[in-house]
Amino acid sequence: MIYNENDSVRLSADEKSVVIIDQTLLPGEKRFISLNNAQEIFEAIYRLKVRGAPAIGIFAGYALFVLTCQIKDDEDFFAELDQTADFLNSSRPTAVNLSWALNRVKNAALSCGSRRREDILKAMKSEALKIHQEDIEVCQRMSRYGLSLINDGDGILTHCNAGALATSRYGTGLGPLIYGAENGYNFHAYIDETRPLMQGARLTAYELMNAGIECTLICDNMAGLVMSQGKIQACFAGCDRAALNGDCANKIGTSSVAVLADYYKIPFYIFCPTSTIDIDCKTGKDIIIEERKPEEITDLYFDGQIAPQGIECYNPAFDVTDHSLITAIITEKGIIRRGEALEQIISAE
Ligand code: MRU
C-alpha cells in the first residue's frame, strides 16, 4: 500500500500505530497524530478526530490490528481480540462501516488457518490494508458514476463532508466534483455549513478550495432559498448506513435537504459504497441514530456559551432520508434509481 500525504488514515511505518489527520483542527491546522492505545483510539472516533463512515472503517481495521499486536497473553488471545473489537465498536453507533471493518479484520484472524500469532497478525494486517485499498478504488468508481449524472457548469449542493478526509482520495459525494475538475469540468458547489459540528464549513470548504473548485458556503437554513433561485441542479450527500429498502442515514440535516430538493424538483443523490449497506436493517427505522452532547449545540464553535445556561438540547447526529426522496443511490457497482432494489447490488460483481 503506497500512502500519499493527503491520506487521512494510514498505518505507521513501524506498524505500531495508526496515523490520522486530526479533523477537529481543520482547516486551521493540518496535524497528523499517531495513536496506539485503545482509549485514545476510541476517543479519536468518538470526538470525530477521524470521521466519515468509510474513514472510520479503515481506521478501525488498522486499529484492531495495532491493538492485537499488543496482546501479551497467548491463552486469552482471541478473547482479548474480541473484547477490543467490541470496545472500538461501541465508540459510535450509526456508521455501519465501523462494525463491518472490525468484523472483516476479526474474521481474518479467526479464519487464517493457523494458530501461530505471526500468521494471525499477518492475516489481520493484510485484511486492514485490503479494506483501505478497496476504498480507494470504490471512491474512484463512484466519482465516475456521479460525474455521469451532472453537467458542466452545474451548481451542486453538498451536505456534511464526503470527501477524501471522510474516505479515501477522491471521496464519495465530493468525488464527482474533484474528478470532474481534474477533467476540465467547472462546477459551483454550494456547501451547507452543517450544524452543529460544521463539517461543511470546515472540511468540505477546505477540500473543495484546495481542489480549485468554485464554492460558496451557506448556512443550512439557506438551502431552500438557493434552490428557489435556480442555483442548484443536484444535491450530493454521503451515507452512514443504508437500509435494504433504500432509506439512508446520513448527517443530521440531510433529510431536510432531500425534502427541499423534492419540492423544487432537483435531483437528490446519495453516495453509498456497498460497505455502507446494512443487510440487517430492513428500513431506516432499524438504524440507531447517535445522540451527542448538548455542548456541541450551545458552546463548541462559539467564543463562549450562546444559549442560556441549562437549556435542554436535542442533538441527534444523523437522520434518515426516506427512499422515496432519493433520486438515485450511487454505489461503486452502479447507480440504483428510485424504485430499484438495493439488495441485488450487494452481490453483483
Ligand atoms: O458525524 P460524521 O462527521 O462522522 O458524519 C459523517 C457523514 O454523515 C458523512 O456524510 C458520511 O459518513 C459519509 S462520508 C463519505
Coordinates of C-alpha atoms and ligand atoms in Angstrom, one line a residue:
M1 CA 0.0 0.0 0.0
I2 CA 1.5 3.3 -1.0
Y3 CA 0.2 6.2 1.0
N4 CA 0.1 9.8 -0.1
E5 CA 0.4 12.9 2.1
N6 CA -3.3 13.6 2.0
D7 CA -4.4 10.2 3.2
S8 CA -6.5 10.9 6.3
V9 CA -5.7 7.5 7.8
R10 CA -2.7 5.2 7.5
L11 CA -0.7 2.6 9.3
S12 CA 2.6 4.0 10.6
A13 CA 5.8 2.9 9.0
D14 CA 6.8 0.7 12.1
E15 CA 3.2 -0.7 12.1
K16 CA 2.8 0.1 15.8
S17 CA 0.2 2.9 15.5
V18 CA -2.4 4.4 13.3
V19 CA -1.7 7.8 11.9
I20 CA -4.6 10.2 11.2
I21 CA -5.2 13.8 10.2
D22 CA -6.9 15.3 13.3
Q23 CA -10.0 16.5 11.6
T24 CA -11.1 18.6 14.6
L25 CA -8.2 21.0 14.0
L26 CA -9.0 21.6 10.3
P27 CA -9.0 24.0 8.4
G28 CA -6.7 26.0 10.8
E29 CA -4.1 23.3 11.2
K30 CA -3.3 20.1 9.4
R31 CA -1.8 17.9 12.1
F32 CA -1.0 14.2 11.9
I33 CA -1.4 12.3 15.2
S34 CA -0.3 8.8 15.9
L35 CA -2.5 6.6 18.0
N36 CA -1.7 3.2 19.6
N37 CA -3.8 2.7 22.8
A38 CA -7.3 1.6 22.9
Q39 CA -8.7 4.5 24.9
E40 CA -7.1 7.1 22.6
I41 CA -8.3 5.2 19.5
F42 CA -11.9 5.1 21.0
E43 CA -11.7 8.8 21.8
A44 CA -10.5 9.7 18.3
I45 CA -13.6 8.1 16.8
Y46 CA -16.0 9.5 19.4
R47 CA -14.6 13.0 19.2
L48 CA -14.5 12.9 15.4
K49 CA -10.8 13.3 15.0
V50 CA -11.4 10.6 12.4
R51 CA -14.8 10.7 10.9
G52 CA -16.9 9.8 7.9
A53 CA -18.2 6.3 7.6
P54 CA -15.5 4.8 5.3
A55 CA -12.6 6.5 7.1
I56 CA -13.9 5.3 10.4
G57 CA -14.0 1.7 9.0
I58 CA -10.4 2.0 7.6
F59 CA -9.2 3.4 10.9
A60 CA -10.9 0.7 12.9
G61 CA -9.4 -2.0 10.8
Y62 CA -5.9 -0.8 11.3
A63 CA -6.5 0.0 14.9
L64 CA -7.7 -3.6 15.6
F65 CA -4.5 -4.9 14.1
V66 CA -2.3 -2.5 16.1
L67 CA -4.0 -3.3 19.4
T68 CA -4.0 -7.0 18.7
C69 CA -0.2 -6.9 18.2
Q70 CA 0.0 -5.6 21.9
I71 CA -1.8 -8.7 23.4
K72 CA 0.6 -10.3 25.7
D73 CA -1.2 -13.5 26.8
D74 CA -1.4 -16.3 24.2
E75 CA -4.1 -18.1 26.1
D76 CA -6.6 -15.3 26.1
F77 CA -5.6 -14.0 22.7
F78 CA -8.9 -14.5 20.9
A79 CA -11.0 -13.4 23.9
E80 CA -8.9 -10.2 24.1
L81 CA -9.1 -9.6 20.4
D82 CA -12.9 -9.9 20.7
Q83 CA -13.1 -7.5 23.6
T84 CA -11.0 -4.9 21.8
A85 CA -13.2 -5.1 18.7
D86 CA -16.4 -4.7 20.9
F87 CA -14.9 -1.8 22.7
L88 CA -14.0 0.0 19.4
N89 CA -17.4 -0.8 18.0
S90 CA -19.1 1.0 20.9
S91 CA -17.5 4.3 20.1
R92 CA -20.2 5.5 17.6
P93 CA -23.4 3.6 16.7
T94 CA -24.6 4.9 13.3
A95 CA -21.9 4.4 10.6
V96 CA -22.0 0.7 9.8
N97 CA -18.5 0.7 8.3
L98 CA -17.2 0.6 11.8
S99 CA -18.6 -2.9 12.7
W100 CA -18.2 -4.0 9.0
A101 CA -14.4 -3.3 9.1
L102 CA -13.9 -4.7 12.6
N103 CA -15.7 -7.9 11.6
R104 CA -13.6 -8.3 8.5
V105 CA -10.3 -7.9 10.3
K106 CA -11.5 -10.1 13.2
N107 CA -12.7 -12.8 10.8
A108 CA -9.3 -12.7 9.0
A109 CA -7.8 -13.6 12.3
L110 CA -10.3 -16.4 13.1
S111 CA -10.1 -18.0 9.7
C112 CA -6.4 -17.7 9.0
G113 CA -6.0 -21.4 9.3
S114 CA -3.0 -21.2 11.7
R115 CA -2.7 -20.7 15.5
R116 CA 0.7 -19.1 15.2
R117 CA 0.5 -15.5 16.3
E118 CA 2.6 -14.1 13.5
D119 CA 0.4 -15.7 10.9
I120 CA -2.7 -14.4 12.5
L121 CA -1.3 -10.9 12.7
K122 CA -0.2 -11.0 9.1
A123 CA -3.7 -12.0 8.0
M124 CA -5.2 -9.2 10.0
K125 CA -2.8 -6.6 8.6
S126 CA -3.4 -7.8 5.1
E127 CA -7.2 -7.5 5.6
A128 CA -6.9 -4.0 7.0
L129 CA -4.8 -2.9 4.1
K130 CA -7.2 -4.5 1.7
I131 CA -10.1 -2.5 3.2
H132 CA -8.2 0.7 2.6
Q133 CA -7.1 -0.2 -0.9
E134 CA -10.6 -1.3 -1.9
D135 CA -12.0 2.1 -0.6
I136 CA -9.6 4.0 -2.9
E137 CA -10.9 2.0 -5.9
V138 CA -14.5 2.3 -4.7
C139 CA -14.2 6.1 -4.5
Q140 CA -12.8 6.3 -8.0
R141 CA -15.6 4.3 -9.4
M142 CA -18.3 6.2 -7.5
S143 CA -16.8 9.5 -8.7
R144 CA -17.1 8.5 -12.3
Y145 CA -20.7 7.3 -11.9
G146 CA -21.5 10.5 -10.1
L147 CA -20.0 12.6 -12.8
S148 CA -22.2 10.9 -15.4
L149 CA -25.3 12.4 -13.5
I150 CA -24.3 16.1 -13.8
N151 CA -23.4 18.6 -16.5
D152 CA -20.6 21.1 -16.9
G153 CA -21.5 24.3 -15.1
D154 CA -24.0 22.8 -12.7
G155 CA -24.5 24.1 -9.2
I156 CA -24.2 21.2 -6.7
L157 CA -25.4 21.5 -3.1
T158 CA -23.4 19.4 -0.6
H159 CA -24.2 18.5 3.0
C160 CA -21.6 17.4 5.6
N161 CA -18.3 16.1 4.3
A162 CA -18.0 13.2 2.0
G163 CA -14.5 14.0 0.6
A164 CA -11.1 12.4 0.9
L165 CA -11.0 13.2 4.7
A166 CA -14.0 11.0 5.2
T167 CA -13.0 8.3 2.8
S168 CA -10.0 7.7 0.5
R169 CA -8.6 10.1 -2.1
Y170 CA -11.5 11.4 -4.2
G171 CA -14.2 10.8 -1.6
T172 CA -17.7 9.7 -2.4
G173 CA -20.1 12.7 -2.5
L174 CA -17.3 15.1 -3.4
G175 CA -15.6 12.7 -5.8
P176 CA -17.5 13.7 -8.9
L177 CA -16.7 17.4 -8.4
I178 CA -13.0 16.7 -7.8
Y179 CA -12.7 14.1 -10.5
G180 CA -14.7 16.4 -12.8
A181 CA -12.5 19.3 -12.1
E182 CA -9.4 17.2 -13.0
N183 CA -11.1 16.5 -16.3
G184 CA -11.9 20.1 -17.2
Y185 CA -15.4 20.4 -15.8
N186 CA -16.5 23.5 -13.9
F187 CA -19.0 23.2 -11.1
H188 CA -20.1 25.5 -8.5
A189 CA -20.5 23.9 -5.1
Y190 CA -22.9 25.3 -2.5
I191 CA -21.7 24.0 0.8
D192 CA -24.1 23.6 3.7
E193 CA -22.2 24.5 6.8
T194 CA -23.7 21.5 8.6
R195 CA -24.6 22.5 12.1
P196 CA -23.5 21.8 14.8
L197 CA -20.1 20.3 14.0
M198 CA -19.5 22.3 10.8
Q199 CA -18.2 19.5 8.7
G200 CA -19.3 21.5 5.6
A201 CA -17.8 24.8 6.6
R202 CA -14.6 23.4 8.0
L203 CA -13.9 20.3 5.9
T204 CA -15.8 20.4 2.6
A205 CA -14.9 24.1 2.1
Y206 CA -11.2 23.2 2.8
E207 CA -11.2 20.3 0.4
L208 CA -13.0 21.9 -2.5
M209 CA -11.0 25.1 -2.2
N210 CA -7.8 23.1 -2.3
A211 CA -9.1 21.3 -5.4
G212 CA -9.7 24.7 -7.1
I213 CA -13.4 24.2 -7.3
E214 CA -15.6 27.3 -7.2
C215 CA -17.6 27.1 -4.0
T216 CA -19.9 29.2 -1.8
L217 CA -20.6 28.4 1.9
I218 CA -24.2 28.8 3.1
C219 CA -25.9 28.2 6.4
D220 CA -28.1 25.1 6.5
N221 CA -31.2 27.2 6.6
M222 CA -30.3 28.9 3.3
A223 CA -30.6 25.8 1.1
G224 CA -34.3 26.4 0.3
L225 CA -33.6 30.0 -0.9
V226 CA -30.6 29.0 -3.0
M227 CA -32.7 26.2 -4.6
S228 CA -35.6 28.5 -5.3
Q229 CA -33.1 30.9 -7.1
G230 CA -32.3 28.1 -9.6
K231 CA -28.7 27.9 -8.5
I232 CA -28.8 24.1 -7.7
Q233 CA -29.0 21.4 -10.3
A234 CA -28.3 18.5 -8.0
C235 CA -27.7 17.7 -4.3
F236 CA -24.9 15.3 -3.2
A237 CA -24.7 13.6 0.2
G238 CA -22.8 10.7 1.6
C239 CA -24.2 7.9 3.7
D240 CA -23.5 6.3 7.1
R241 CA -25.9 3.3 6.9
A242 CA -28.4 2.4 4.2
A243 CA -31.3 0.0 4.9
L244 CA -32.4 -2.6 2.3
N245 CA -35.4 -0.5 1.3
G246 CA -33.2 2.4 0.3
D247 CA -33.7 4.6 3.4
C248 CA -30.3 6.2 4.1
A249 CA -28.9 7.6 7.3
N250 CA -26.5 10.5 6.9
K251 CA -25.5 13.6 8.8
I252 CA -28.4 15.4 10.5
G253 CA -30.0 17.8 8.1
T254 CA -29.6 15.5 5.0
S255 CA -33.3 14.6 5.0
S256 CA -34.3 18.3 5.2
V257 CA -32.2 18.9 2.1
A258 CA -34.0 16.0 0.4
V259 CA -37.4 17.3 1.3
L260 CA -36.5 20.7 -0.2
A261 CA -35.0 19.2 -3.3
D262 CA -38.2 17.2 -3.8
Y263 CA -40.2 20.4 -3.5
Y264 CA -38.0 22.3 -6.0
K265 CA -37.8 19.2 -8.3
I266 CA -34.0 19.0 -8.0
P267 CA -32.3 15.5 -8.1
F268 CA -31.1 14.4 -4.8
Y269 CA -28.3 11.8 -4.8
I270 CA -26.9 9.7 -2.0
F271 CA -23.3 8.3 -2.4
C272 CA -23.2 4.9 -0.7
P273 CA -20.5 2.3 -1.1
T274 CA -21.8 -1.2 -0.7
S275 CA -19.8 -1.4 2.5
T276 CA -22.4 1.1 3.9
I277 CA -25.4 -1.0 3.1
D278 CA -26.6 -2.9 6.2
I279 CA -28.4 -6.1 5.2
D280 CA -29.7 -6.4 8.8
C281 CA -31.7 -3.2 8.5
K282 CA -34.9 -3.6 6.6
T283 CA -35.8 0.0 6.8
G284 CA -34.5 3.2 8.2
K285 CA -36.4 2.6 11.4
D286 CA -33.9 -0.1 12.2
I287 CA -31.0 2.4 12.2
I288 CA -29.7 3.6 15.5
I289 CA -29.3 7.4 15.5
E290 CA -26.4 8.6 17.6
E291 CA -27.3 11.3 20.1
R292 CA -24.4 13.6 21.1
K293 CA -23.7 16.1 23.9
P294 CA -25.7 19.4 24.2
E295 CA -22.4 21.4 24.3
E296 CA -22.0 20.8 20.6
I297 CA -25.1 23.0 20.1
T298 CA -24.6 25.5 22.9
D299 CA -20.8 26.1 23.1
L300 CA -18.5 24.3 20.8
Y301 CA -17.9 26.6 17.9
F302 CA -18.6 29.9 19.8
D303 CA -16.3 32.0 21.9
G304 CA -18.5 31.3 24.9
Q305 CA -21.8 29.7 25.6
I306 CA -24.5 31.3 23.4
A307 CA -27.7 29.6 24.7
P308 CA -29.0 30.1 28.3
Q309 CA -27.3 28.0 30.9
G310 CA -29.3 24.8 31.5
I311 CA -31.3 24.9 28.2
E312 CA -32.4 21.5 27.3
C313 CA -31.0 20.4 23.9
Y314 CA -31.7 17.6 21.5
N315 CA -28.6 16.7 19.4
P316 CA -29.1 13.8 17.1
A317 CA -26.1 13.4 14.8
F318 CA -27.8 11.8 11.9
D319 CA -31.2 11.5 10.3
V320 CA -32.7 9.0 7.8
T321 CA -33.8 10.1 4.4
D322 CA -36.8 8.2 3.2
H323 CA -36.1 6.2 0.0
S324 CA -39.0 8.0 -1.8
L325 CA -37.0 11.2 -1.7
I326 CA -33.7 9.8 -3.1
T327 CA -33.5 10.1 -6.9
A328 CA -30.7 7.6 -7.0
I329 CA -28.1 5.9 -4.8
I330 CA -24.6 5.8 -6.3
T331 CA -22.5 2.8 -5.3
E332 CA -19.2 1.5 -6.7
K333 CA -21.1 -1.2 -8.6
G334 CA -23.6 1.1 -10.3
I335 CA -26.4 3.6 -9.9
I336 CA -29.6 2.4 -8.3
R337 CA -32.5 4.6 -9.3
R338 CA -35.6 5.2 -7.2
G339 CA -37.8 2.2 -7.1
E340 CA -35.0 -0.3 -8.0
A341 CA -33.9 -2.8 -5.3
L342 CA -30.7 -2.2 -3.4
E343 CA -30.3 -5.8 -2.4
Q344 CA -29.1 -7.1 -5.8
I345 CA -26.2 -4.7 -6.0
I346 CA -24.5 -6.2 -2.9
S347 CA -23.8 -9.5 -4.6
A348 CA -23.2 -8.0 -8.0
E349 CA -19.6 -8.2 -9.3
Ligands
MRU1 O1 -20.5 12.7 12.2 P1 -19.7 12.5 10.9 O2 -18.9 13.7 10.5 O3 -18.8 11.3 11.0 O4 -20.8 12.2 9.8 C1 -20.3 11.9 8.5 C2 -21.4 11.9 7.5 O5 -22.5 12.0 7.8 C3 -20.9 11.6 6.1 O6 -21.7 12.2 5.2 C4 -20.9 10.1 5.9 O7 -20.2 9.4 6.8 C5 -20.4 9.8 4.5 S1 -18.7 10.0 4.3 C6 -18.4 9.5 2.8

